[in-house]
PDB file of C-alpha atoms (C1' of nucleotides) in Angstrom:
ATOM      1  CA  UNK A   5     -31.425  -4.105  35.857  1.00  0.00           C
ATOM      2  CA  UNK A   6     -32.493  -5.625  32.598  1.00  0.00           C
ATOM      3  CA  UNK A   7     -30.374  -3.111  30.796  1.00  0.00           C
ATOM      4  CA  UNK A   8     -28.296  -4.709  28.091  1.00  0.00           C
ATOM      5  CA  UNK A   9     -24.964  -2.968  27.788  1.00  0.00           C
ATOM      6  CA  UNK A  10     -24.078  -1.522  24.456  1.00  0.00           C
ATOM      7  CA  UNK A  11     -20.889  -2.773  22.866  1.00  0.00           C
ATOM      8  CA  UNK A  12     -18.011  -0.372  23.084  1.00  0.00           C
ATOM      9  CA  UNK A  13     -17.192  -0.510  19.415  1.00  0.00           C
ATOM     10  CA  UNK A  14     -19.307   0.794  16.682  1.00  0.00           C
ATOM     11  CA  UNK A  15     -17.923  -0.915  13.642  1.00  0.00           C
ATOM     12  CA  UNK A  16     -19.312   1.846  11.521  1.00  0.00           C
ATOM     13  CA  UNK A  17     -17.047   4.194  13.410  1.00  0.00           C
ATOM     14  CA  UNK A  18     -17.339   7.813  12.497  1.00  0.00           C
ATOM     15  CA  UNK A  19     -13.904   9.115  13.255  1.00  0.00           C
ATOM     16  CA  UNK A  20     -13.426  10.912  16.519  1.00  0.00           C
ATOM     17  CA  UNK A  21     -10.834  13.472  15.491  1.00  0.00           C
ATOM     18  CA  UNK A  22      -8.265  12.328  12.961  1.00  0.00           C
ATOM     19  CA  UNK A  23      -5.698  14.939  13.833  1.00  0.00           C
ATOM     20  CA  UNK A  24      -2.104  14.443  12.894  1.00  0.00           C
ATOM     21  CA  UNK A  25      -1.073  11.654  15.216  1.00  0.00           C
ATOM     22  CA  UNK A  26      -1.689   8.059  14.251  1.00  0.00           C
ATOM     23  CA  UNK A  27      -4.291   6.478  16.518  1.00  0.00           C
ATOM     24  CA  UNK A  28      -5.881   9.318  18.417  1.00  0.00           C
ATOM     25  CA  UNK A  29      -6.460   9.214  22.111  1.00  0.00           C
ATOM     26  CA  UNK A  30     -10.134   8.391  21.811  1.00  0.00           C
ATOM     27  CA  UNK A  31      -9.634   5.466  19.514  1.00  0.00           C
ATOM     28  CA  UNK A  32      -6.782   4.223  21.653  1.00  0.00           C
ATOM     29  CA  UNK A  33      -9.079   4.128  24.664  1.00  0.00           C
ATOM     30  CA  UNK A  34     -11.764   2.374  22.687  1.00  0.00           C
ATOM     31  CA  UNK A  35      -9.451  -0.242  21.220  1.00  0.00           C
ATOM     32  CA  UNK A  36      -7.546  -0.788  24.453  1.00  0.00           C
ATOM     33  CA  UNK A  37     -10.795  -1.736  26.154  1.00  0.00           C
ATOM     34  CA  UNK A  38     -11.284  -4.524  23.618  1.00  0.00           C
ATOM     35  CA  UNK A  39      -7.721  -5.764  23.837  1.00  0.00           C
ATOM     36  CA  UNK A  40      -7.974  -5.683  27.606  1.00  0.00           C
ATOM     37  CA  UNK A  41     -10.917  -8.046  27.366  1.00  0.00           C
ATOM     38  CA  UNK A  42      -8.650 -10.410  25.441  1.00  0.00           C
ATOM     39  CA  UNK A  43      -5.878 -10.045  27.988  1.00  0.00           C
ATOM     40  CA  UNK A  44      -6.945 -12.881  30.242  1.00  0.00           C
ATOM     41  CA  UNK A  45      -6.354 -16.586  29.669  1.00  0.00           C
ATOM     42  CA  UNK A  46      -9.822 -17.586  30.818  1.00  0.00           C
ATOM     43  CA  UNK A  47     -11.531 -15.107  28.525  1.00  0.00           C
ATOM     44  CA  UNK A  48      -9.361 -16.160  25.599  1.00  0.00           C
ATOM     45  CA  UNK A  49     -10.313 -19.771  26.109  1.00  0.00           C
ATOM     46  CA  UNK A  50     -13.949 -18.819  26.509  1.00  0.00           C
ATOM     47  CA  UNK A  51     -13.797 -16.897  23.276  1.00  0.00           C
ATOM     48  CA  UNK A  52     -12.165 -19.776  21.461  1.00  0.00           C
ATOM     49  CA  UNK A  53     -14.852 -22.125  22.690  1.00  0.00           C
ATOM     50  CA  UNK A  54     -17.535 -19.682  21.607  1.00  0.00           C
ATOM     51  CA  UNK A  55     -15.851 -19.133  18.260  1.00  0.00           C
ATOM     52  CA  UNK A  56     -15.629 -22.857  17.668  1.00  0.00           C
ATOM     53  CA  UNK A  57     -19.404 -23.183  17.734  1.00  0.00           C
ATOM     54  CA  UNK A  58     -21.605 -22.614  14.765  1.00  0.00           C
ATOM     55  CA  UNK A  59     -22.226 -18.918  14.461  1.00  0.00           C
ATOM     56  CA  UNK A  60     -25.995 -18.978  14.399  1.00  0.00           C
ATOM     57  CA  UNK A  61     -26.378 -21.536  17.154  1.00  0.00           C
ATOM     58  CA  UNK A  62     -24.124 -20.171  19.837  1.00  0.00           C
ATOM     59  CA  UNK A  63     -22.827 -21.954  22.900  1.00  0.00           C
ATOM     60  CA  UNK A  64     -24.759 -22.578  26.063  1.00  0.00           C
ATOM     61  CA  UNK A  65     -23.219 -21.296  29.268  1.00  0.00           C
ATOM     62  CA  UNK A  66     -23.915 -24.695  30.708  1.00  0.00           C
ATOM     63  CA  UNK A  67     -21.315 -26.046  28.287  1.00  0.00           C
ATOM     64  CA  UNK A  68     -18.761 -23.361  29.018  1.00  0.00           C
ATOM     65  CA  UNK A  69     -18.772 -23.402  32.793  1.00  0.00           C
ATOM     66  CA  UNK A  70     -17.718 -27.038  33.310  1.00  0.00           C
ATOM     67  CA  UNK A  71     -14.765 -26.496  30.951  1.00  0.00           C
ATOM     68  CA  UNK A  72     -13.004 -24.498  33.656  1.00  0.00           C
ATOM     69  CA  UNK A  73     -12.081 -25.161  37.226  1.00  0.00           C
ATOM     70  CA  UNK A  74     -13.635 -21.898  38.270  1.00  0.00           C
ATOM     71  CA  UNK A  75     -16.821 -21.006  40.029  1.00  0.00           C
ATOM     72  CA  UNK A  76     -19.918 -20.303  38.001  1.00  0.00           C
ATOM     73  CA  UNK A  77     -20.054 -16.627  39.002  1.00  0.00           C
ATOM     74  CA  UNK A  78     -16.500 -16.164  37.808  1.00  0.00           C
ATOM     75  CA  UNK A  79     -17.314 -17.545  34.373  1.00  0.00           C
ATOM     76  CA  UNK A  80     -20.403 -15.394  34.270  1.00  0.00           C
ATOM     77  CA  UNK A  81     -18.301 -12.370  35.080  1.00  0.00           C
ATOM     78  CA  UNK A  82     -15.814 -13.092  32.289  1.00  0.00           C
ATOM     79  CA  UNK A  83     -18.630 -13.591  29.812  1.00  0.00           C
ATOM     80  CA  UNK A  84     -20.018 -10.241  30.828  1.00  0.00           C
ATOM     81  CA  UNK A  85     -16.706  -8.559  30.095  1.00  0.00           C
ATOM     82  CA  UNK A  86     -16.499 -10.216  26.681  1.00  0.00           C
ATOM     83  CA  UNK A  87     -20.000  -9.011  25.937  1.00  0.00           C
ATOM     84  CA  UNK A  88     -19.288  -5.470  27.129  1.00  0.00           C
ATOM     85  CA  UNK A  89     -16.267  -5.398  24.856  1.00  0.00           C
ATOM     86  CA  UNK A  90     -18.536  -6.268  21.962  1.00  0.00           C
ATOM     87  CA  UNK A  91     -16.672  -9.472  21.218  1.00  0.00           C
ATOM     88  CA  UNK A  92     -19.676 -11.715  21.795  1.00  0.00           C
ATOM     89  CA  UNK A  93     -23.415 -11.489  21.805  1.00  0.00           C
ATOM     90  CA  UNK A  94     -25.770 -13.317  24.106  1.00  0.00           C
ATOM     91  CA  UNK A  95     -29.379 -14.372  24.215  1.00  0.00           C
ATOM     92  CA  UNK A  96     -31.619 -16.293  26.559  1.00  0.00           C
ATOM     93  CA  UNK A  97     -33.411 -19.271  25.059  1.00  0.00           C
ATOM     94  CA  UNK A  98     -35.650 -20.774  27.643  1.00  0.00           C
ATOM     95  CA  UNK A  99     -33.721 -21.817  30.681  1.00  0.00           C
ATOM     96  CA  UNK A 100     -30.346 -21.417  29.053  1.00  0.00           C
ATOM     97  CA  UNK A 101     -28.275 -18.487  27.842  1.00  0.00           C
ATOM     98  CA  UNK A 102     -26.296 -18.746  24.637  1.00  0.00           C
ATOM     99  CA  UNK A 103     -23.239 -16.813  23.547  1.00  0.00           C
ATOM    100  CA  UNK A 104     -21.918 -16.324  20.024  1.00  0.00           C
ATOM    101  CA  UNK A 105     -18.987 -14.574  18.419  1.00  0.00           C
ATOM    102  CA  UNK A 106     -19.248 -11.187  16.737  1.00  0.00           C
ATOM    103  CA  UNK A 107     -16.740 -11.504  13.912  1.00  0.00           C
ATOM    104  CA  UNK A 108     -17.022  -7.841  12.935  1.00  0.00           C
ATOM    105  CA  UNK A 109     -15.106  -6.916  16.044  1.00  0.00           C
ATOM    106  CA  UNK A 110     -12.422  -9.569  15.839  1.00  0.00           C
ATOM    107  CA  UNK A 111     -12.023  -8.785  12.160  1.00  0.00           C
ATOM    108  CA  UNK A 112     -11.501  -5.151  12.960  1.00  0.00           C
ATOM    109  CA  UNK A 113      -8.737  -5.991  15.392  1.00  0.00           C
ATOM    110  CA  UNK A 114      -7.189  -8.378  12.911  1.00  0.00           C
ATOM    111  CA  UNK A 115      -7.092  -5.812  10.139  1.00  0.00           C
ATOM    112  CA  UNK A 116      -5.595  -3.330  12.531  1.00  0.00           C
ATOM    113  CA  UNK A 117      -2.818  -5.668  13.570  1.00  0.00           C
ATOM    114  CA  UNK A 118      -2.206  -7.073  10.122  1.00  0.00           C
ATOM    115  CA  UNK A 119      -0.757  -3.928   8.636  1.00  0.00           C
ATOM    116  CA  UNK A 120       0.942  -2.151  11.469  1.00  0.00           C
ATOM    117  CA  UNK A 121       3.403  -0.410   9.196  1.00  0.00           C
ATOM    118  CA  UNK A 122       0.583   1.173   7.284  1.00  0.00           C
ATOM    119  CA  UNK A 123      -2.312   3.063   8.680  1.00  0.00           C
ATOM    120  CA  UNK A 124      -3.271   2.565  12.298  1.00  0.00           C
ATOM    121  CA  UNK A 125      -5.827   5.264  11.842  1.00  0.00           C
ATOM    122  CA  UNK A 126      -9.535   4.822  11.938  1.00  0.00           C
ATOM    123  CA  UNK A 127     -10.565   1.966   9.763  1.00  0.00           C
ATOM    124  CA  UNK A 128     -14.175   1.382   8.697  1.00  0.00           C
ATOM    125  CA  UNK A 129     -13.930  -2.313   9.491  1.00  0.00           C
ATOM    126  CA  UNK A 130     -12.521  -4.938   7.209  1.00  0.00           C
ATOM    127  CA  UNK A 131     -14.421  -5.673   4.068  1.00  0.00           C
ATOM    128  CA  UNK A 132     -12.861  -9.066   3.622  1.00  0.00           C
ATOM    129  CA  UNK A 133     -14.237 -11.117   0.801  1.00  0.00           C
TER     130      UNK A 133
ATOM    131  CA  UNK B  26      20.852  -5.958  35.847  1.00  0.00           C
ATOM    132  CA  UNK B  27      21.909  -5.751  32.248  1.00  0.00           C
ATOM    133  CA  UNK B  28      19.751  -8.751  31.554  1.00  0.00           C
ATOM    134  CA  UNK B  29      17.635  -8.329  28.439  1.00  0.00           C
ATOM    135  CA  UNK B  30      14.297 -10.028  28.862  1.00  0.00           C
ATOM    136  CA  UNK B  31      13.347 -12.643  26.375  1.00  0.00           C
ATOM    137  CA  UNK B  32      10.110 -12.125  24.500  1.00  0.00           C
ATOM    138  CA  UNK B  33       7.260 -14.263  25.697  1.00  0.00           C
ATOM    139  CA  UNK B  34       6.410 -15.591  22.291  1.00  0.00           C
ATOM    140  CA  UNK B  35       8.568 -17.796  20.272  1.00  0.00           C
ATOM    141  CA  UNK B  36       7.141 -17.468  16.805  1.00  0.00           C
ATOM    142  CA  UNK B  37       8.585 -20.828  15.956  1.00  0.00           C
ATOM    143  CA  UNK B  38       6.374 -22.247  18.673  1.00  0.00           C
ATOM    144  CA  UNK B  39       6.695 -25.924  19.251  1.00  0.00           C
ATOM    145  CA  UNK B  40       3.253 -26.789  20.475  1.00  0.00           C
ATOM    146  CA  UNK B  41       2.767 -27.093  24.193  1.00  0.00           C
ATOM    147  CA  UNK B  42       0.189 -29.841  24.287  1.00  0.00           C
ATOM    148  CA  UNK B  43      -2.472 -29.799  21.570  1.00  0.00           C
ATOM    149  CA  UNK B  44      -5.014 -31.828  23.460  1.00  0.00           C
ATOM    150  CA  UNK B  45      -8.608 -31.801  22.432  1.00  0.00           C
ATOM    151  CA  UNK B  46      -9.752 -28.363  23.483  1.00  0.00           C
ATOM    152  CA  UNK B  47      -9.287 -25.413  21.172  1.00  0.00           C
ATOM    153  CA  UNK B  48      -6.641 -23.072  22.554  1.00  0.00           C
ATOM    154  CA  UNK B  49      -5.000 -24.976  25.357  1.00  0.00           C
ATOM    155  CA  UNK B  50      -4.363 -23.465  28.723  1.00  0.00           C
ATOM    156  CA  UNK B  51      -0.691 -22.833  28.035  1.00  0.00           C
ATOM    157  CA  UNK B  52      -1.271 -21.018  24.787  1.00  0.00           C
ATOM    158  CA  UNK B  53      -4.061 -19.013  26.346  1.00  0.00           C
ATOM    159  CA  UNK B  54      -1.690 -17.778  29.021  1.00  0.00           C
ATOM    160  CA  UNK B  55       0.927 -16.934  26.458  1.00  0.00           C
ATOM    161  CA  UNK B  56      -1.437 -15.093  24.149  1.00  0.00           C
ATOM    162  CA  UNK B  57      -3.259 -13.320  26.940  1.00  0.00           C
ATOM    163  CA  UNK B  58       0.027 -11.799  28.055  1.00  0.00           C
ATOM    164  CA  UNK B  59       0.438 -10.226  24.629  1.00  0.00           C
ATOM    165  CA  UNK B  60      -3.137  -8.983  24.445  1.00  0.00           C
ATOM    166  CA  UNK B  61      -2.776  -7.576  27.922  1.00  0.00           C
ATOM    167  CA  UNK B  62       0.148  -5.523  26.695  1.00  0.00           C
ATOM    168  CA  UNK B  63      -2.181  -4.085  24.053  1.00  0.00           C
ATOM    169  CA  UNK B  64      -4.890  -3.418  26.609  1.00  0.00           C
ATOM    170  CA  UNK B  65      -3.780   0.058  27.556  1.00  0.00           C
ATOM    171  CA  UNK B  66      -4.396   3.266  25.610  1.00  0.00           C
ATOM    172  CA  UNK B  67      -0.908   4.606  26.189  1.00  0.00           C
ATOM    173  CA  UNK B  68       0.744   1.424  24.990  1.00  0.00           C
ATOM    174  CA  UNK B  69      -1.501   1.262  21.950  1.00  0.00           C
ATOM    175  CA  UNK B  70      -0.549   4.786  20.980  1.00  0.00           C
ATOM    176  CA  UNK B  71       3.099   4.046  21.637  1.00  0.00           C
ATOM    177  CA  UNK B  72       2.871   1.023  19.403  1.00  0.00           C
ATOM    178  CA  UNK B  73       1.176   2.971  16.652  1.00  0.00           C
ATOM    179  CA  UNK B  74       3.898   5.603  16.802  1.00  0.00           C
ATOM    180  CA  UNK B  75       6.559   2.932  16.690  1.00  0.00           C
ATOM    181  CA  UNK B  76       4.807   1.121  13.867  1.00  0.00           C
ATOM    182  CA  UNK B  77       4.552   4.324  11.876  1.00  0.00           C
ATOM    183  CA  UNK B  78       8.313   4.642  11.721  1.00  0.00           C
ATOM    184  CA  UNK B  79      10.471   2.941   9.170  1.00  0.00           C
ATOM    185  CA  UNK B  80      11.086  -0.582  10.304  1.00  0.00           C
ATOM    186  CA  UNK B  81      14.866  -0.570  10.141  1.00  0.00           C
ATOM    187  CA  UNK B  82      15.289   2.849  11.669  1.00  0.00           C
ATOM    188  CA  UNK B  83      13.128   2.653  14.735  1.00  0.00           C
ATOM    189  CA  UNK B  84      11.882   5.495  16.875  1.00  0.00           C
ATOM    190  CA  UNK B  85      13.885   7.283  19.515  1.00  0.00           C
ATOM    191  CA  UNK B  86      12.422   7.346  23.000  1.00  0.00           C
ATOM    192  CA  UNK B  87      13.164  11.028  22.998  1.00  0.00           C
ATOM    193  CA  UNK B  88      10.498  11.361  20.307  1.00  0.00           C
ATOM    194  CA  UNK B  89       7.955   9.188  22.061  1.00  0.00           C
ATOM    195  CA  UNK B  90       8.052  10.682  25.535  1.00  0.00           C
ATOM    196  CA  UNK B  91       6.984  14.240  24.622  1.00  0.00           C
ATOM    197  CA  UNK B  92       3.987  12.844  22.729  1.00  0.00           C
ATOM    198  CA  UNK B  93       2.296  12.071  26.032  1.00  0.00           C
ATOM    199  CA  UNK B  94       1.469  14.059  29.095  1.00  0.00           C
ATOM    200  CA  UNK B  95       3.079  11.464  31.290  1.00  0.00           C
ATOM    201  CA  UNK B  96       6.342  11.298  33.144  1.00  0.00           C
ATOM    202  CA  UNK B  97       9.402   9.859  31.439  1.00  0.00           C
ATOM    203  CA  UNK B  98       9.584   6.843  33.787  1.00  0.00           C
ATOM    204  CA  UNK B  99       5.986   5.992  32.985  1.00  0.00           C
ATOM    205  CA  UNK B 100       6.681   5.917  29.255  1.00  0.00           C
ATOM    206  CA  UNK B 101       9.788   3.881  29.914  1.00  0.00           C
ATOM    207  CA  UNK B 102       7.727   1.419  31.905  1.00  0.00           C
ATOM    208  CA  UNK B 103       5.159   1.014  29.135  1.00  0.00           C
ATOM    209  CA  UNK B 104       7.889   0.492  26.576  1.00  0.00           C
ATOM    210  CA  UNK B 105       9.330  -2.201  28.788  1.00  0.00           C
ATOM    211  CA  UNK B 106       6.002  -4.018  28.863  1.00  0.00           C
ATOM    212  CA  UNK B 107       5.699  -3.826  25.078  1.00  0.00           C
ATOM    213  CA  UNK B 108       9.193  -5.242  24.775  1.00  0.00           C
ATOM    214  CA  UNK B 109       8.525  -8.041  27.279  1.00  0.00           C
ATOM    215  CA  UNK B 110       5.445  -8.971  25.283  1.00  0.00           C
ATOM    216  CA  UNK B 111       7.648  -9.316  22.235  1.00  0.00           C
ATOM    217  CA  UNK B 112       5.755  -6.643  20.336  1.00  0.00           C
ATOM    218  CA  UNK B 113       8.746  -4.362  19.910  1.00  0.00           C
ATOM    219  CA  UNK B 114      12.493  -4.583  19.915  1.00  0.00           C
ATOM    220  CA  UNK B 115      14.896  -2.010  21.265  1.00  0.00           C
ATOM    221  CA  UNK B 116      18.494  -1.028  20.879  1.00  0.00           C
ATOM    222  CA  UNK B 117      20.779   1.644  22.252  1.00  0.00           C
ATOM    223  CA  UNK B 118      22.517   3.795  19.690  1.00  0.00           C
ATOM    224  CA  UNK B 119      24.833   6.171  21.452  1.00  0.00           C
ATOM    225  CA  UNK B 120      22.965   8.343  23.868  1.00  0.00           C
ATOM    226  CA  UNK B 121      19.565   7.360  22.591  1.00  0.00           C
ATOM    227  CA  UNK B 122      17.472   4.193  22.655  1.00  0.00           C
ATOM    228  CA  UNK B 123      15.418   3.208  19.644  1.00  0.00           C
ATOM    229  CA  UNK B 124      12.327   0.990  19.462  1.00  0.00           C
ATOM    230  CA  UNK B 125      10.934  -0.811  16.438  1.00  0.00           C
ATOM    231  CA  UNK B 126       7.964  -3.034  15.714  1.00  0.00           C
ATOM    232  CA  UNK B 127       8.211  -6.812  15.481  1.00  0.00           C
ATOM    233  CA  UNK B 128       5.609  -7.608  12.821  1.00  0.00           C
ATOM    234  CA  UNK B 129       5.900 -11.368  13.354  1.00  0.00           C
ATOM    235  CA  UNK B 130       4.069 -10.996  16.618  1.00  0.00           C
ATOM    236  CA  UNK B 131       1.360  -8.621  15.462  1.00  0.00           C
ATOM    237  CA  UNK B 132       0.876 -10.779  12.388  1.00  0.00           C
ATOM    238  CA  UNK B 133       0.401 -13.808  14.564  1.00  0.00           C
ATOM    239  CA  UNK B 134      -2.317 -12.071  16.542  1.00  0.00           C
ATOM    240  CA  UNK B 135      -3.934 -10.829  13.358  1.00  0.00           C
ATOM    241  CA  UNK B 136      -4.082 -14.272  11.813  1.00  0.00           C
ATOM    242  CA  UNK B 137      -5.507 -15.611  15.029  1.00  0.00           C
ATOM    243  CA  UNK B 138      -8.274 -13.038  15.141  1.00  0.00           C
ATOM    244  CA  UNK B 139      -8.984 -13.094  11.441  1.00  0.00           C
ATOM    245  CA  UNK B 140     -10.458 -16.564  11.330  1.00  0.00           C
ATOM    246  CA  UNK B 141     -12.085 -17.093  14.706  1.00  0.00           C
ATOM    247  CA  UNK B 142     -14.605 -19.511  13.321  1.00  0.00           C
ATOM    248  CA  UNK B 143     -11.844 -21.758  12.114  1.00  0.00           C
ATOM    249  CA  UNK B 144      -8.942 -23.023  14.086  1.00  0.00           C
ATOM    250  CA  UNK B 145      -7.862 -21.170  17.187  1.00  0.00           C
ATOM    251  CA  UNK B 146      -5.386 -23.902  17.781  1.00  0.00           C
ATOM    252  CA  UNK B 147      -1.642 -23.594  17.729  1.00  0.00           C
ATOM    253  CA  UNK B 148      -0.532 -21.782  14.657  1.00  0.00           C
ATOM    254  CA  UNK B 149       3.100 -21.877  13.499  1.00  0.00           C
ATOM    255  CA  UNK B 150       3.065 -18.131  12.855  1.00  0.00           C
ATOM    256  CA  UNK B 151       1.885 -16.553   9.678  1.00  0.00           C
ATOM    257  CA  UNK B 152       3.991 -17.244   6.652  1.00  0.00           C
ATOM    258  CA  UNK B 153       2.848 -14.173   4.809  1.00  0.00           C
ATOM    259  CA  UNK B 154       4.331 -13.559   1.393  1.00  0.00           C
TER     260      UNK B 154
ATOM    261  C1'  DA C  10      37.676  13.789  35.932  1.00  0.00           C
ATOM    262  C1'  DA C  11      33.645  16.290  36.396  1.00  0.00           C
ATOM    263  C1'  DC C  12      29.422  17.427  34.325  1.00  0.00           C
ATOM    264  C1'  DA C  13      25.192  17.198  31.402  1.00  0.00           C
ATOM    265  C1'  DT C  14      21.634  14.627  29.107  1.00  0.00           C
ATOM    266  C1'  DG C  15      18.855  10.477  27.802  1.00  0.00           C
ATOM    267  C1'  DA C  16      16.838   6.374  29.645  1.00  0.00           C
ATOM    268  C1'  DA C  17      15.943   2.704  33.125  1.00  0.00           C
ATOM    269  C1'  DT C  18      15.081   1.171  37.889  1.00  0.00           C
ATOM    270  C1'  DA C  19      13.238   1.328  42.798  1.00  0.00           C
ATOM    271  C1'  DG C  20       9.746   2.103  45.803  1.00  0.00           C
ATOM    272  C1'  DA C  21       5.115   3.809  47.072  1.00  0.00           C
ATOM    273  C1'  DA C  22       0.125   5.072  46.660  1.00  0.00           C
ATOM    274  C1'  DG C  23      -4.285   4.494  44.707  1.00  0.00           C
ATOM    275  C1'  DA C  24      -7.232   2.263  41.335  1.00  0.00           C
ATOM    276  C1'  DA C  25      -8.578  -1.726  38.831  1.00  0.00           C
ATOM    277  C1'  DC C  26      -8.783  -6.763  38.362  1.00  0.00           C
ATOM    278  C1'  DG C  27      -9.834 -11.885  39.294  1.00  0.00           C
ATOM    279  C1'  DT C  28     -11.813 -14.843  42.314  1.00  0.00           C
ATOM    280  C1'  DC C  29     -14.982 -16.605  45.629  1.00  0.00           C
ATOM    281  C1'  DA C  30     -19.314 -17.530  48.753  1.00  0.00           C
ATOM    282  C1'  DA C  31     -23.779 -15.904  49.259  1.00  0.00           C
ATOM    283  C1'  DT C  32     -27.688 -14.266  47.250  1.00  0.00           C
ATOM    284  C1'  DA C  33     -31.029 -12.867  43.734  1.00  0.00           C
ATOM    285  C1'  DC C  34     -33.302 -13.500  39.375  1.00  0.00           C
ATOM    286  C1'  DA C  35     -35.452 -16.292  35.445  1.00  0.00           C
ATOM    287  C1'  DA C  36     -37.624 -20.130  33.486  1.00  0.00           C
ATOM    288  C1'  DC C  37     -39.352 -24.653  33.716  1.00  0.00           C
ATOM    289  C1'  DC C  38     -41.907 -28.549  36.075  1.00  0.00           C
ATOM    290  C1'  DT C  39     -44.771 -30.640  38.878  1.00  0.00           C
TER     291       DT C  39
ATOM    292  C1'  DA D   4     -47.971 -22.094  44.436  1.00  0.00           C
ATOM    293  C1'  DG D   5     -43.898 -24.334  45.483  1.00  0.00           C
ATOM    294  C1'  DG D   6     -39.628 -26.457  44.161  1.00  0.00           C
ATOM    295  C1'  DT D   7     -35.677 -27.121  40.999  1.00  0.00           C
ATOM    296  C1'  DT D   8     -32.165 -25.843  37.866  1.00  0.00           C
ATOM    297  C1'  DG D   9     -29.517 -22.399  35.136  1.00  0.00           C
ATOM    298  C1'  DT D  10     -27.540 -17.759  35.144  1.00  0.00           C
ATOM    299  C1'  DA D  11     -26.504 -13.100  36.946  1.00  0.00           C
ATOM    300  C1'  DT D  12     -25.497  -9.896  40.708  1.00  0.00           C
ATOM    301  C1'  DT D  13     -23.515  -8.411  45.212  1.00  0.00           C
ATOM    302  C1'  DG D  14     -19.950  -7.718  48.307  1.00  0.00           C
ATOM    303  C1'  DA D  15     -15.494  -8.922  49.971  1.00  0.00           C
ATOM    304  C1'  DC D  16     -10.452  -9.983  49.735  1.00  0.00           C
ATOM    305  C1'  DG D  17      -5.938 -10.362  47.838  1.00  0.00           C
ATOM    306  C1'  DT D  18      -3.318  -9.420  43.724  1.00  0.00           C
ATOM    307  C1'  DT D  19      -1.907  -6.791  39.864  1.00  0.00           C
ATOM    308  C1'  DC D  20      -1.650  -2.442  37.345  1.00  0.00           C
ATOM    309  C1'  DT D  21      -0.738   2.574  36.377  1.00  0.00           C
ATOM    310  C1'  DT D  22       1.374   6.428  37.807  1.00  0.00           C
ATOM    311  C1'  DC D  23       4.361   9.259  40.326  1.00  0.00           C
ATOM    312  C1'  DT D  24       8.980  11.040  42.661  1.00  0.00           C
ATOM    313  C1'  DA D  25      13.579  10.016  43.581  1.00  0.00           C
ATOM    314  C1'  DT D  26      17.442   7.772  42.192  1.00  0.00           C
ATOM    315  C1'  DT D  27      20.679   5.151  39.332  1.00  0.00           C
ATOM    316  C1'  DC D  28      22.864   3.868  35.049  1.00  0.00           C
ATOM    317  C1'  DA D  29      24.837   4.940  30.348  1.00  0.00           C
ATOM    318  C1'  DT D  30      26.845   7.833  27.100  1.00  0.00           C
ATOM    319  C1'  DG D  31      28.917  11.858  25.431  1.00  0.00           C
ATOM    320  C1'  DT D  32      31.178  16.526  26.351  1.00  0.00           C
ATOM    321  C1'  DT D  33      34.016  19.876  28.356  1.00  0.00           C
TER     322       DT D  33
END
DNA sequence: AACATGAATAGAAGAACGTCAATACAACCT
DNA sequence: AGGTTGTATTGACGTTCTTCTATTCATGTT
């Protein structure tokens, strides 16, 4: 049970099958899973709290849970979904577990949404300055 | 029944209640609704097809439906969700209905995701060039 | 006016989701 | 070793979502 799920996205994506259609089925499934993780108010607020922390430090779950009027298992569940989507990473430090943002993934989504008129195809992640 | 739903987002958002927390509850609900609309492979592909078209022309539903192995009502339903999220606009031209992208909304999401370490707060829409 | 075609709506069935209470696991501290 | 605190997992319940078939609405044509 100590299996750590792999993130859905590989930012170094090697295209699935760039046929003719823009955004192939495979990529659509992959991206939709990430957007679905963002499609909940609690998870969005969690992510914003996590993103607000210093990247290398991370945020303790013990700081996140009391920010919501939800049970601790519910918060834990949402954090798990964010992690499975690849949006955050997590690590245990002593008694506490810390979560941090993975900007590669959010950047990928941002670059995808930023130029919708252009290419929605596979994009080898943003190489922003 | 001829009521045209209003998009969820008003890009000229007048802040709900910028308290202390990053991304207030209200904004989280609002944004999550948009991300949820993106959280389905079919809708993502629909959006990419719509985005690929010339902005002022739009895409006919009659071109979108045969691109999927789904029933016509199902496609119609997904298009409705994209429209309710404010991601696309639609218009009837004679026998056919056309859909087009609303870049203001996708741009807003992009700018939100692009700088997660910075401010997730209310953002008066991107004022791109 | 009747008909044909494109698109939206209504209603239903099954799967997936969000939440909780209860429990299990992990690490620290006597 | 036993107890305490922080976090994750399990199982259940009600809601929401995706999809379908059947039907209705809208427009254009004969």
